[in-house]
């Protein structure tokens, strides 16, 4: 059991969430996916920030759970090929060998085999690149639904061993005429409020994620909404005396019309 995780277990008699890294839901975080320009500073900075946040989040965890958007809520189990075919990127274009994993179940969602989506692969590859061993790595895909159910998933994730989350999701994909989807005038204010709350301390950050309207998030094509509700459930399940620290926003950008942020959220040991 790793340092901070050991302290949590000894203090409370059970394991708890030790940290979460919030990373963007974009294939551009994968090695070798250059996008329109391999030297564009925005995706380069996002990749570096995501690598830093993930490495710091997983450093003291015995279990790492990737929480990513998906078409249904499930724990992905069985063989997984962590390539980007779902985004139309063949393996040979990626800048590193594509790993093959065998994933086991984790509390909170039914185990269902099957190929993961792009966001899930981004989270898995981020964790592996941070040095997480495959036998400590698990994957949840979550779909929008009742917040009580999503938060119950999050509350279950801290059971048994000190756990870090890699929470994959982005803000609106409707910023301006160059966005992936038709622009929506609400996008700048909506994403700006989320980032401002993440910079304003743990309480405001938690409340902003919890209070984000599911319908508006769907309208704005914000893929982070369901994974954020899982994170809220994990935070709410922390024992008394183990508060979440203020989130650290490492990067927040709107790139080609889509809002992406990288955040590290640690828990006091």
Short mmCIF file of N, CA and C in Angstrom, two decimals, residues 60-245:
data_model
loop_
_atom_site.label_atom_id
_atom_site.label_comp_id
_atom_site.label_asym_id
_atom_site.label_seq_id
_atom_site.Cartn_x
_atom_site.Cartn_y
_atom_site.Cartn_z
N UNK A 60 -0.21 7.53 -5.21
CA UNK A 60 -0.41 6.93 -3.89
C UNK A 60 -1.61 5.99 -3.85
N UNK A 61 -2.00 5.48 -4.99
CA UNK A 61 -3.18 4.61 -5.06
C UNK A 61 -2.77 3.16 -5.31
N UNK A 62 -3.52 2.25 -4.72
CA UNK A 62 -3.34 0.84 -5.01
C UNK A 62 -4.24 0.38 -6.15
N UNK A 63 -5.31 1.11 -6.37
CA UNK A 63 -6.22 0.81 -7.47
C UNK A 63 -6.49 2.10 -8.24
N UNK A 64 -6.54 2.00 -9.56
CA UNK A 64 -6.83 3.16 -10.41
C UNK A 64 -8.04 2.80 -11.28
N UNK A 65 -9.03 3.66 -11.23
CA UNK A 65 -10.25 3.43 -12.01
C UNK A 65 -10.42 4.58 -13.00
N UNK A 66 -10.46 4.24 -14.26
CA UNK A 66 -10.79 5.21 -15.30
C UNK A 66 -12.31 5.31 -15.39
N UNK A 67 -12.82 6.53 -15.33
CA UNK A 67 -14.26 6.78 -15.45
C UNK A 67 -14.46 7.63 -16.70
N UNK A 68 -15.10 7.07 -17.71
CA UNK A 68 -15.19 7.73 -19.01
C UNK A 68 -16.63 7.71 -19.51
N UNK A 69 -16.98 8.64 -20.39
CA UNK A 69 -18.32 8.61 -20.97
C UNK A 69 -18.51 7.41 -21.88
N UNK A 70 -19.72 6.88 -21.90
CA UNK A 70 -20.01 5.74 -22.75
C UNK A 70 -21.49 5.65 -23.04
N UNK A 71 -21.88 4.72 -23.90
CA UNK A 71 -23.30 4.58 -24.26
C UNK A 71 -24.15 3.91 -23.20
N UNK A 72 -23.52 3.20 -22.26
CA UNK A 72 -24.22 2.60 -21.14
C UNK A 72 -23.28 2.56 -19.95
N UNK A 73 -23.87 2.42 -18.77
CA UNK A 73 -23.06 2.37 -17.56
C UNK A 73 -22.64 0.93 -17.31
N UNK A 74 -21.35 0.70 -17.31
CA UNK A 74 -20.82 -0.66 -17.17
C UNK A 74 -19.40 -0.60 -16.67
N UNK A 75 -18.97 -1.69 -16.04
CA UNK A 75 -17.56 -1.94 -15.78
C UNK A 75 -17.05 -2.80 -16.92
N UNK A 76 -16.11 -2.28 -17.67
CA UNK A 76 -15.60 -3.01 -18.83
C UNK A 76 -14.66 -4.11 -18.34
N UNK A 77 -14.96 -5.35 -18.69
CA UNK A 77 -14.15 -6.48 -18.25
C UNK A 77 -13.72 -7.31 -19.45
N UNK A 78 -12.66 -8.10 -19.21
CA UNK A 78 -12.18 -8.99 -20.25
C UNK A 78 -11.12 -8.34 -21.11
N UNK A 79 -10.81 -8.95 -22.25
CA UNK A 79 -9.75 -8.42 -23.12
C UNK A 79 -10.13 -7.07 -23.71
N UNK A 80 -9.17 -6.16 -23.70
CA UNK A 80 -9.36 -4.82 -24.26
C UNK A 80 -8.13 -4.46 -25.08
N UNK A 81 -8.35 -4.04 -26.30
CA UNK A 81 -7.28 -3.50 -27.16
C UNK A 81 -7.39 -1.99 -27.09
N UNK A 82 -6.38 -1.35 -26.52
CA UNK A 82 -6.46 0.08 -26.21
C UNK A 82 -5.99 0.94 -27.38
N UNK A 83 -6.59 0.72 -28.54
CA UNK A 83 -6.33 1.54 -29.71
C UNK A 83 -7.42 2.56 -29.91
N UNK A 84 -7.30 3.32 -30.99
CA UNK A 84 -8.22 4.42 -31.24
C UNK A 84 -9.08 4.18 -32.47
N UNK A 85 -9.38 2.92 -32.75
CA UNK A 85 -10.20 2.61 -33.92
C UNK A 85 -11.57 3.26 -33.84
N UNK A 86 -12.09 3.42 -32.62
CA UNK A 86 -13.41 4.05 -32.46
C UNK A 86 -13.41 5.48 -32.96
N UNK A 87 -12.24 6.12 -32.98
CA UNK A 87 -12.13 7.49 -33.49
C UNK A 87 -11.61 7.52 -34.92
N UNK A 88 -11.50 6.35 -35.55
CA UNK A 88 -11.03 6.30 -36.92
C UNK A 88 -9.53 6.38 -37.08
N UNK A 89 -8.78 6.12 -36.01
CA UNK A 89 -7.32 6.19 -36.06
C UNK A 89 -6.76 4.76 -36.00
N UNK A 90 -6.14 4.27 -37.07
CA UNK A 90 -5.59 2.91 -37.04
C UNK A 90 -4.36 2.83 -36.15
N UNK A 91 -4.09 1.62 -35.69
CA UNK A 91 -2.99 1.41 -34.76
C UNK A 91 -1.66 1.93 -35.29
N UNK A 92 -1.41 1.77 -36.59
CA UNK A 92 -0.08 2.10 -37.10
C UNK A 92 0.19 3.60 -37.08
N UNK A 93 -0.84 4.43 -36.91
CA UNK A 93 -0.62 5.86 -36.83
C UNK A 93 -0.33 6.34 -35.41
N UNK A 94 -0.54 5.48 -34.44
CA UNK A 94 -0.24 5.86 -33.06
C UNK A 94 1.26 5.79 -32.83
N UNK A 95 1.75 6.66 -31.96
CA UNK A 95 3.19 6.79 -31.80
C UNK A 95 3.81 5.83 -30.82
N UNK A 96 3.07 4.81 -30.40
CA UNK A 96 3.59 3.83 -29.46
C UNK A 96 2.84 2.53 -29.67
N UNK A 97 3.42 1.40 -29.27
CA UNK A 97 2.69 0.13 -29.39
C UNK A 97 1.36 0.20 -28.65
N UNK A 98 0.34 -0.38 -29.24
CA UNK A 98 -0.99 -0.36 -28.64
C UNK A 98 -1.10 -1.51 -27.64
N UNK A 99 -1.38 -1.21 -26.38
CA UNK A 99 -1.42 -2.27 -25.37
C UNK A 99 -2.69 -3.10 -25.46
N UNK A 100 -2.55 -4.37 -25.11
CA UNK A 100 -3.69 -5.26 -24.92
C UNK A 100 -3.78 -5.59 -23.44
N UNK A 101 -4.96 -5.41 -22.88
CA UNK A 101 -5.17 -5.57 -21.45
C UNK A 101 -6.25 -6.61 -21.20
N UNK A 102 -6.25 -7.14 -19.99
CA UNK A 102 -7.38 -7.94 -19.50
C UNK A 102 -7.85 -7.26 -18.23
N UNK A 103 -9.03 -6.68 -18.28
CA UNK A 103 -9.53 -5.86 -17.18
C UNK A 103 -10.48 -6.67 -16.30
N UNK A 104 -10.37 -6.45 -15.00
CA UNK A 104 -11.24 -7.11 -14.04
C UNK A 104 -12.33 -6.18 -13.54
N UNK A 105 -13.29 -6.72 -12.79
CA UNK A 105 -14.40 -5.91 -12.30
C UNK A 105 -13.99 -4.99 -11.17
N UNK A 106 -14.82 -4.00 -10.93
CA UNK A 106 -14.64 -3.06 -9.84
C UNK A 106 -16.03 -2.76 -9.29
N UNK A 107 -16.16 -2.46 -8.00
CA UNK A 107 -17.50 -2.19 -7.46
C UNK A 107 -18.16 -1.00 -8.13
N UNK A 108 -19.49 -1.06 -8.22
CA UNK A 108 -20.24 0.11 -8.64
C UNK A 108 -21.07 -0.05 -9.89
N UNK A 109 -20.69 -0.94 -10.80
CA UNK A 109 -21.42 -1.08 -12.05
C UNK A 109 -21.33 -2.53 -12.52
N UNK A 110 -22.30 -2.99 -13.30
CA UNK A 110 -22.28 -4.38 -13.76
C UNK A 110 -21.13 -4.64 -14.72
N UNK A 111 -20.48 -5.81 -14.59
CA UNK A 111 -19.39 -6.14 -15.51
C UNK A 111 -19.93 -6.53 -16.88
N UNK A 112 -19.45 -5.84 -17.91
CA UNK A 112 -19.91 -6.10 -19.28
C UNK A 112 -18.69 -6.05 -20.20
N UNK A 113 -18.41 -7.12 -20.95
CA UNK A 113 -17.28 -7.07 -21.88
C UNK A 113 -17.62 -6.25 -23.11
N UNK A 114 -16.59 -5.90 -23.85
CA UNK A 114 -16.80 -5.17 -25.10
C UNK A 114 -15.76 -4.09 -25.30
N UNK A 115 -15.61 -3.67 -26.53
CA UNK A 115 -14.61 -2.66 -26.87
C UNK A 115 -14.95 -1.32 -26.22
N UNK A 116 -13.96 -0.65 -25.65
CA UNK A 116 -14.21 0.66 -25.03
C UNK A 116 -14.27 1.76 -26.07
N UNK A 117 -14.87 2.89 -25.68
CA UNK A 117 -14.90 4.06 -26.54
C UNK A 117 -13.60 4.83 -26.48
N UNK A 118 -13.54 5.89 -27.27
CA UNK A 118 -12.31 6.68 -27.36
C UNK A 118 -11.94 7.30 -26.03
N UNK A 119 -12.90 7.88 -25.32
CA UNK A 119 -12.59 8.49 -24.04
C UNK A 119 -12.02 7.49 -23.05
N UNK A 120 -12.57 6.29 -23.03
CA UNK A 120 -12.06 5.25 -22.15
C UNK A 120 -10.62 4.90 -22.49
N UNK A 121 -10.32 4.80 -23.78
CA UNK A 121 -8.95 4.49 -24.20
C UNK A 121 -8.00 5.61 -23.79
N UNK A 122 -8.44 6.86 -23.93
CA UNK A 122 -7.61 7.99 -23.49
C UNK A 122 -7.26 7.84 -22.02
N UNK A 123 -8.24 7.51 -21.18
CA UNK A 123 -7.97 7.34 -19.76
C UNK A 123 -7.06 6.17 -19.46
N UNK A 124 -7.31 5.04 -20.12
CA UNK A 124 -6.45 3.87 -19.91
C UNK A 124 -5.01 4.17 -20.30
N UNK A 125 -4.81 4.79 -21.46
CA UNK A 125 -3.45 5.06 -21.91
C UNK A 125 -2.78 6.09 -21.01
N UNK A 126 -3.53 7.06 -20.51
CA UNK A 126 -2.95 8.03 -19.57
C UNK A 126 -2.46 7.34 -18.31
N UNK A 127 -3.26 6.41 -17.79
CA UNK A 127 -2.86 5.70 -16.58
C UNK A 127 -1.65 4.80 -16.83
N UNK A 128 -1.67 4.07 -17.93
CA UNK A 128 -0.53 3.21 -18.26
C UNK A 128 0.74 4.03 -18.46
N UNK A 129 0.63 5.16 -19.13
CA UNK A 129 1.80 6.01 -19.34
C UNK A 129 2.33 6.58 -18.03
N UNK A 130 1.46 6.68 -17.03
CA UNK A 130 1.88 7.16 -15.71
C UNK A 130 2.49 6.06 -14.86
N UNK A 131 2.60 4.86 -15.41
CA UNK A 131 3.24 3.77 -14.70
C UNK A 131 2.32 2.84 -13.95
N UNK A 132 1.01 2.96 -14.15
CA UNK A 132 0.07 2.08 -13.47
C UNK A 132 0.15 0.68 -14.08
N UNK A 133 0.34 -0.32 -13.24
CA UNK A 133 0.38 -1.70 -13.72
C UNK A 133 -1.02 -2.13 -14.16
N UNK A 134 -1.07 -2.95 -15.18
CA UNK A 134 -2.36 -3.35 -15.75
C UNK A 134 -3.25 -4.05 -14.73
N UNK A 135 -2.65 -4.77 -13.78
CA UNK A 135 -3.48 -5.48 -12.81
C UNK A 135 -4.06 -4.57 -11.73
N UNK A 136 -3.67 -3.30 -11.72
CA UNK A 136 -4.26 -2.32 -10.79
C UNK A 136 -5.25 -1.39 -11.49
N UNK A 137 -5.51 -1.64 -12.76
CA UNK A 137 -6.26 -0.70 -13.58
C UNK A 137 -7.64 -1.26 -13.91
N UNK A 138 -8.65 -0.41 -13.79
CA UNK A 138 -10.03 -0.80 -14.07
C UNK A 138 -10.70 0.30 -14.89
N UNK A 139 -11.81 -0.06 -15.52
CA UNK A 139 -12.48 0.88 -16.42
C UNK A 139 -13.98 0.87 -16.21
N UNK A 140 -14.53 2.05 -15.97
CA UNK A 140 -15.97 2.26 -15.96
C UNK A 140 -16.34 3.19 -17.10
N UNK A 141 -17.34 2.82 -17.85
CA UNK A 141 -17.97 3.75 -18.78
C UNK A 141 -19.35 4.09 -18.23
N UNK A 142 -19.69 5.37 -18.26
CA UNK A 142 -20.96 5.80 -17.66
C UNK A 142 -21.74 6.64 -18.66
N UNK A 143 -23.04 6.39 -18.69
CA UNK A 143 -23.95 7.12 -19.57
C UNK A 143 -24.76 8.10 -18.75
N UNK A 144 -25.22 9.19 -19.34
CA UNK A 144 -26.11 10.10 -18.62
C UNK A 144 -27.34 9.36 -18.09
N UNK A 145 -27.74 9.73 -16.89
CA UNK A 145 -28.88 9.09 -16.25
C UNK A 145 -29.16 9.78 -14.94
N UNK A 146 -30.00 9.18 -14.09
CA UNK A 146 -30.31 9.79 -12.80
C UNK A 146 -29.04 10.01 -11.97
N UNK A 147 -28.94 11.20 -11.37
CA UNK A 147 -27.72 11.51 -10.62
C UNK A 147 -27.54 10.59 -9.43
N UNK A 148 -28.63 10.12 -8.83
CA UNK A 148 -28.49 9.24 -7.67
C UNK A 148 -27.75 7.96 -8.04
N UNK A 149 -28.06 7.42 -9.20
CA UNK A 149 -27.38 6.20 -9.63
C UNK A 149 -25.92 6.44 -9.95
N UNK A 150 -25.62 7.52 -10.63
CA UNK A 150 -24.23 7.82 -10.97
C UNK A 150 -23.41 8.09 -9.71
N UNK A 151 -23.99 8.80 -8.77
CA UNK A 151 -23.25 9.09 -7.54
C UNK A 151 -23.08 7.84 -6.69
N UNK A 152 -24.03 6.92 -6.75
CA UNK A 152 -23.85 5.65 -6.05
C UNK A 152 -22.69 4.86 -6.63
N UNK A 153 -22.51 4.94 -7.94
CA UNK A 153 -21.35 4.31 -8.56
C UNK A 153 -20.07 4.89 -7.98
N UNK A 154 -20.00 6.21 -7.89
CA UNK A 154 -18.82 6.85 -7.34
C UNK A 154 -18.57 6.49 -5.89
N UNK A 155 -19.63 6.42 -5.10
CA UNK A 155 -19.47 6.09 -3.68
C UNK A 155 -18.91 4.69 -3.49
N UNK A 156 -19.20 3.79 -4.42
CA UNK A 156 -18.73 2.41 -4.29
C UNK A 156 -17.27 2.25 -4.67
N UNK A 157 -16.71 3.21 -5.37
CA UNK A 157 -15.37 3.02 -5.94
C UNK A 157 -14.26 3.05 -4.91
N UNK A 158 -14.48 3.67 -3.76
CA UNK A 158 -13.42 3.75 -2.77
C UNK A 158 -13.36 2.55 -1.85
N UNK A 159 -14.18 1.54 -2.09
CA UNK A 159 -14.20 0.38 -1.21
C UNK A 159 -12.93 -0.45 -1.39
N UNK A 160 -12.51 -1.06 -0.31
CA UNK A 160 -11.47 -2.10 -0.28
C UNK A 160 -10.03 -1.61 -0.30
N UNK A 161 -9.67 -0.72 -1.22
CA UNK A 161 -8.27 -0.29 -1.32
C UNK A 161 -8.21 1.18 -1.67
N UNK A 162 -7.11 1.87 -1.34
CA UNK A 162 -6.96 3.27 -1.74
C UNK A 162 -7.05 3.41 -3.26
N UNK A 163 -7.89 4.32 -3.71
CA UNK A 163 -8.26 4.39 -5.11
C UNK A 163 -8.06 5.79 -5.67
N UNK A 164 -7.51 5.86 -6.87
CA UNK A 164 -7.46 7.10 -7.63
C UNK A 164 -8.35 6.97 -8.85
N UNK A 165 -8.97 8.06 -9.23
CA UNK A 165 -9.82 8.09 -10.41
C UNK A 165 -9.14 8.90 -11.52
N UNK A 166 -9.26 8.42 -12.73
CA UNK A 166 -8.93 9.21 -13.92
C UNK A 166 -10.27 9.48 -14.60
N UNK A 167 -10.75 10.70 -14.45
CA UNK A 167 -12.09 11.08 -14.89
C UNK A 167 -11.98 11.76 -16.25
N UNK A 168 -12.53 11.11 -17.26
CA UNK A 168 -12.39 11.58 -18.64
C UNK A 168 -13.67 12.31 -19.05
N UNK A 169 -13.52 13.51 -19.57
CA UNK A 169 -14.69 14.24 -20.05
C UNK A 169 -14.32 15.66 -20.41
N UNK A 170 -15.04 16.21 -21.36
CA UNK A 170 -14.79 17.58 -21.80
C UNK A 170 -16.04 18.42 -21.64
N UNK A 171 -15.84 19.73 -21.80
CA UNK A 171 -16.95 20.66 -21.79
C UNK A 171 -17.64 20.69 -23.14
N UNK A 172 -18.23 21.81 -23.45
CA UNK A 172 -19.04 21.92 -24.67
C UNK A 172 -18.19 21.82 -25.93
N UNK A 173 -18.77 21.16 -26.93
CA UNK A 173 -18.17 21.09 -28.26
C UNK A 173 -18.89 22.02 -29.23
N UNK A 174 -19.42 23.13 -28.70
CA UNK A 174 -20.22 24.05 -29.53
C UNK A 174 -19.76 25.50 -29.38
N UNK A 175 -18.45 25.70 -29.29
CA UNK A 175 -17.89 27.06 -29.17
C UNK A 175 -17.57 27.62 -30.55
N UNK A 176 -18.37 28.53 -31.02
CA UNK A 176 -18.03 29.27 -32.23
C UNK A 176 -18.27 28.51 -33.52
N UNK A 177 -18.07 29.18 -34.65
CA UNK A 177 -18.36 28.58 -35.96
C UNK A 177 -17.42 27.45 -36.35
N UNK A 178 -16.25 27.35 -35.72
CA UNK A 178 -15.32 26.28 -36.05
C UNK A 178 -15.45 25.06 -35.17
N UNK A 179 -16.51 24.98 -34.37
CA UNK A 179 -16.69 23.88 -33.43
C UNK A 179 -17.03 22.58 -34.15
N UNK A 180 -16.80 21.44 -33.49
CA UNK A 180 -17.17 20.15 -34.10
C UNK A 180 -18.67 20.03 -34.37
N UNK A 181 -19.49 20.73 -33.57
CA UNK A 181 -20.94 20.71 -33.72
C UNK A 181 -21.44 22.14 -33.86
N UNK A 182 -22.65 22.35 -34.34
CA UNK A 182 -23.16 23.72 -34.49
C UNK A 182 -23.03 24.52 -33.20
N UNK A 183 -22.61 25.77 -33.34
CA UNK A 183 -22.33 26.57 -32.16
C UNK A 183 -23.60 26.85 -31.36
N UNK A 184 -23.38 27.04 -30.06
CA UNK A 184 -24.46 27.38 -29.13
C UNK A 184 -23.98 28.55 -28.29
N UNK A 185 -24.74 29.61 -28.25
CA UNK A 185 -24.32 30.83 -27.56
C UNK A 185 -24.15 30.63 -26.07
N UNK A 186 -24.71 29.55 -25.52
CA UNK A 186 -24.59 29.30 -24.08
C UNK A 186 -23.24 28.69 -23.70
N UNK A 187 -22.51 28.17 -24.66
CA UNK A 187 -21.30 27.39 -24.36
C UNK A 187 -20.25 28.18 -23.59
N UNK A 188 -19.87 29.40 -23.99
CA UNK A 188 -18.81 30.09 -23.26
C UNK A 188 -19.14 30.33 -21.79
N UNK A 189 -20.36 30.78 -21.50
CA UNK A 189 -20.72 31.04 -20.11
C UNK A 189 -20.78 29.75 -19.30
N UNK A 190 -21.30 28.69 -19.91
CA UNK A 190 -21.43 27.42 -19.19
C UNK A 190 -20.06 26.86 -18.82
N UNK A 191 -19.18 26.77 -19.80
CA UNK A 191 -17.84 26.24 -19.52
C UNK A 191 -17.05 27.19 -18.63
N UNK A 192 -17.21 28.49 -18.83
CA UNK A 192 -16.50 29.44 -17.98
C UNK A 192 -16.88 29.31 -16.53
N UNK A 193 -18.17 29.07 -16.26
CA UNK A 193 -18.62 28.92 -14.88
C UNK A 193 -18.04 27.66 -14.24
N UNK A 194 -17.96 26.58 -15.01
CA UNK A 194 -17.39 25.34 -14.46
C UNK A 194 -15.92 25.53 -14.10
N UNK A 195 -15.15 26.11 -15.01
CA UNK A 195 -13.72 26.31 -14.75
C UNK A 195 -13.52 27.28 -13.59
N UNK A 196 -14.32 28.35 -13.53
CA UNK A 196 -14.20 29.30 -12.42
C UNK A 196 -14.47 28.63 -11.09
N UNK A 197 -15.46 27.75 -11.04
CA UNK A 197 -15.77 27.05 -9.80
C UNK A 197 -14.65 26.09 -9.42
N UNK A 198 -14.05 25.43 -10.40
CA UNK A 198 -12.94 24.54 -10.11
C UNK A 198 -11.75 25.29 -9.53
N UNK A 199 -11.64 26.57 -9.85
CA UNK A 199 -10.55 27.38 -9.32
C UNK A 199 -10.91 28.04 -7.99
N UNK A 200 -12.14 27.86 -7.52
CA UNK A 200 -12.63 28.60 -6.36
C UNK A 200 -12.66 27.78 -5.08
N UNK A 201 -12.11 26.57 -5.09
CA UNK A 201 -12.07 25.77 -3.88
C UNK A 201 -12.92 24.52 -4.00
N UNK A 202 -12.68 23.59 -3.07
CA UNK A 202 -13.31 22.27 -3.16
C UNK A 202 -14.83 22.34 -3.09
N UNK A 203 -15.35 23.15 -2.15
CA UNK A 203 -16.79 23.20 -1.98
C UNK A 203 -17.51 23.73 -3.20
N UNK A 204 -17.04 24.85 -3.72
CA UNK A 204 -17.68 25.42 -4.91
C UNK A 204 -17.51 24.52 -6.12
N UNK A 205 -16.36 23.88 -6.21
CA UNK A 205 -16.13 22.99 -7.35
C UNK A 205 -17.08 21.81 -7.29
N UNK A 206 -17.19 21.20 -6.13
CA UNK A 206 -18.11 20.06 -5.99
C UNK A 206 -19.53 20.48 -6.32
N UNK A 207 -19.97 21.61 -5.79
CA UNK A 207 -21.35 22.06 -6.01
C UNK A 207 -21.61 22.40 -7.47
N UNK A 208 -20.61 22.96 -8.15
CA UNK A 208 -20.79 23.29 -9.56
C UNK A 208 -20.95 22.03 -10.41
N UNK A 209 -20.13 21.01 -10.15
CA UNK A 209 -20.27 19.77 -10.89
C UNK A 209 -21.59 19.08 -10.57
N UNK A 210 -21.94 19.07 -9.28
CA UNK A 210 -23.19 18.43 -8.87
C UNK A 210 -24.40 19.15 -9.43
N UNK A 211 -24.31 20.46 -9.54
CA UNK A 211 -25.45 21.26 -9.97
C UNK A 211 -25.56 21.46 -11.47
N UNK A 212 -24.60 20.95 -12.22
CA UNK A 212 -24.66 21.11 -13.68
C UNK A 212 -25.91 20.42 -14.22
N UNK A 213 -26.67 21.13 -15.01
CA UNK A 213 -27.93 20.60 -15.53
C UNK A 213 -27.67 19.58 -16.64
N UNK A 214 -28.27 18.40 -16.49
CA UNK A 214 -28.03 17.34 -17.46
C UNK A 214 -28.54 17.71 -18.85
N UNK A 215 -29.68 18.36 -18.91
CA UNK A 215 -30.23 18.73 -20.21
C UNK A 215 -29.37 19.74 -20.94
N UNK A 216 -28.89 20.74 -20.20
CA UNK A 216 -28.01 21.73 -20.82
C UNK A 216 -26.71 21.09 -21.27
N UNK A 217 -26.16 20.21 -20.43
CA UNK A 217 -24.93 19.52 -20.81
C UNK A 217 -25.13 18.72 -22.09
N UNK A 218 -26.26 18.05 -22.21
CA UNK A 218 -26.54 17.29 -23.43
C UNK A 218 -26.67 18.21 -24.63
N UNK A 219 -27.37 19.32 -24.45
CA UNK A 219 -27.52 20.28 -25.55
C UNK A 219 -26.17 20.79 -26.03
N UNK A 220 -25.25 20.99 -25.08
CA UNK A 220 -23.95 21.56 -25.40
C UNK A 220 -22.91 20.51 -25.78
N UNK A 221 -23.33 19.23 -25.79
CA UNK A 221 -22.42 18.13 -26.11
C UNK A 221 -21.22 18.10 -25.18
N UNK A 222 -21.48 18.31 -23.88
CA UNK A 222 -20.44 18.26 -22.86
C UNK A 222 -20.34 16.82 -22.35
N UNK A 223 -19.30 16.12 -22.74
CA UNK A 223 -19.19 14.69 -22.42
C UNK A 223 -18.81 14.44 -20.97
N UNK A 224 -18.39 15.48 -20.25
CA UNK A 224 -17.95 15.28 -18.88
C UNK A 224 -19.06 15.10 -17.87
N UNK A 225 -20.31 15.39 -18.23
CA UNK A 225 -21.36 15.47 -17.22
C UNK A 225 -21.51 14.18 -16.41
N UNK A 226 -21.69 13.03 -17.06
CA UNK A 226 -21.89 11.79 -16.32
C UNK A 226 -20.66 11.39 -15.50
N UNK A 227 -19.44 11.41 -16.07
CA UNK A 227 -18.27 11.12 -15.23
C UNK A 227 -18.13 12.07 -14.05
N UNK A 228 -18.49 13.34 -14.22
CA UNK A 228 -18.40 14.28 -13.10
C UNK A 228 -19.35 13.88 -11.97
N UNK A 229 -20.51 13.34 -12.30
CA UNK A 229 -21.45 12.93 -11.25
C UNK A 229 -20.88 11.74 -10.46
N UNK A 230 -20.17 10.86 -11.15
CA UNK A 230 -19.49 9.76 -10.44
C UNK A 230 -18.45 10.33 -9.49
N UNK A 231 -17.68 11.31 -9.94
CA UNK A 231 -16.69 11.95 -9.08
C UNK A 231 -17.35 12.59 -7.87
N UNK A 232 -18.47 13.27 -8.07
CA UNK A 232 -19.19 13.87 -6.94
C UNK A 232 -19.58 12.80 -5.93
N UNK A 233 -20.06 11.66 -6.39
CA UNK A 233 -20.40 10.58 -5.48
C UNK A 233 -19.21 10.08 -4.69
N UNK A 234 -18.05 9.98 -5.34
CA UNK A 234 -16.84 9.55 -4.63
C UNK A 234 -16.42 10.59 -3.60
N UNK A 235 -16.52 11.87 -3.94
CA UNK A 235 -16.17 12.92 -2.99
C UNK A 235 -17.13 12.93 -1.80
N UNK A 236 -18.41 12.76 -2.07
CA UNK A 236 -19.40 12.79 -1.00
C UNK A 236 -19.25 11.60 -0.05
N UNK A 237 -18.63 10.52 -0.52
CA UNK A 237 -18.45 9.34 0.31
C UNK A 237 -17.19 9.39 1.17
N UNK A 238 -16.41 10.45 1.06
CA UNK A 238 -15.21 10.57 1.88
C UNK A 238 -15.60 10.59 3.36
N UNK A 239 -14.82 9.95 4.22
CA UNK A 239 -15.13 9.96 5.64
C UNK A 239 -14.86 11.32 6.25
N UNK A 240 -15.50 11.63 7.37
CA UNK A 240 -15.22 12.89 8.06
C UNK A 240 -13.73 13.00 8.40
N UNK A 241 -13.20 14.17 8.21
CA UNK A 241 -11.79 14.39 8.53
C UNK A 241 -10.85 14.10 7.40
N UNK A 242 -11.37 13.69 6.24
CA UNK A 242 -10.53 13.46 5.07
C UNK A 242 -11.05 14.33 3.94
N UNK A 243 -10.92 15.65 4.08
CA UNK A 243 -11.54 16.53 3.09
C UNK A 243 -10.80 16.53 1.76
N UNK A 244 -11.58 16.80 0.72
CA UNK A 244 -10.96 17.05 -0.58
C UNK A 244 -10.29 18.41 -0.55
N UNK A 245 -9.07 18.47 -1.05
CA UNK A 245 -8.37 19.74 -1.15
C UNK A 245 -8.91 20.55 -2.33
#
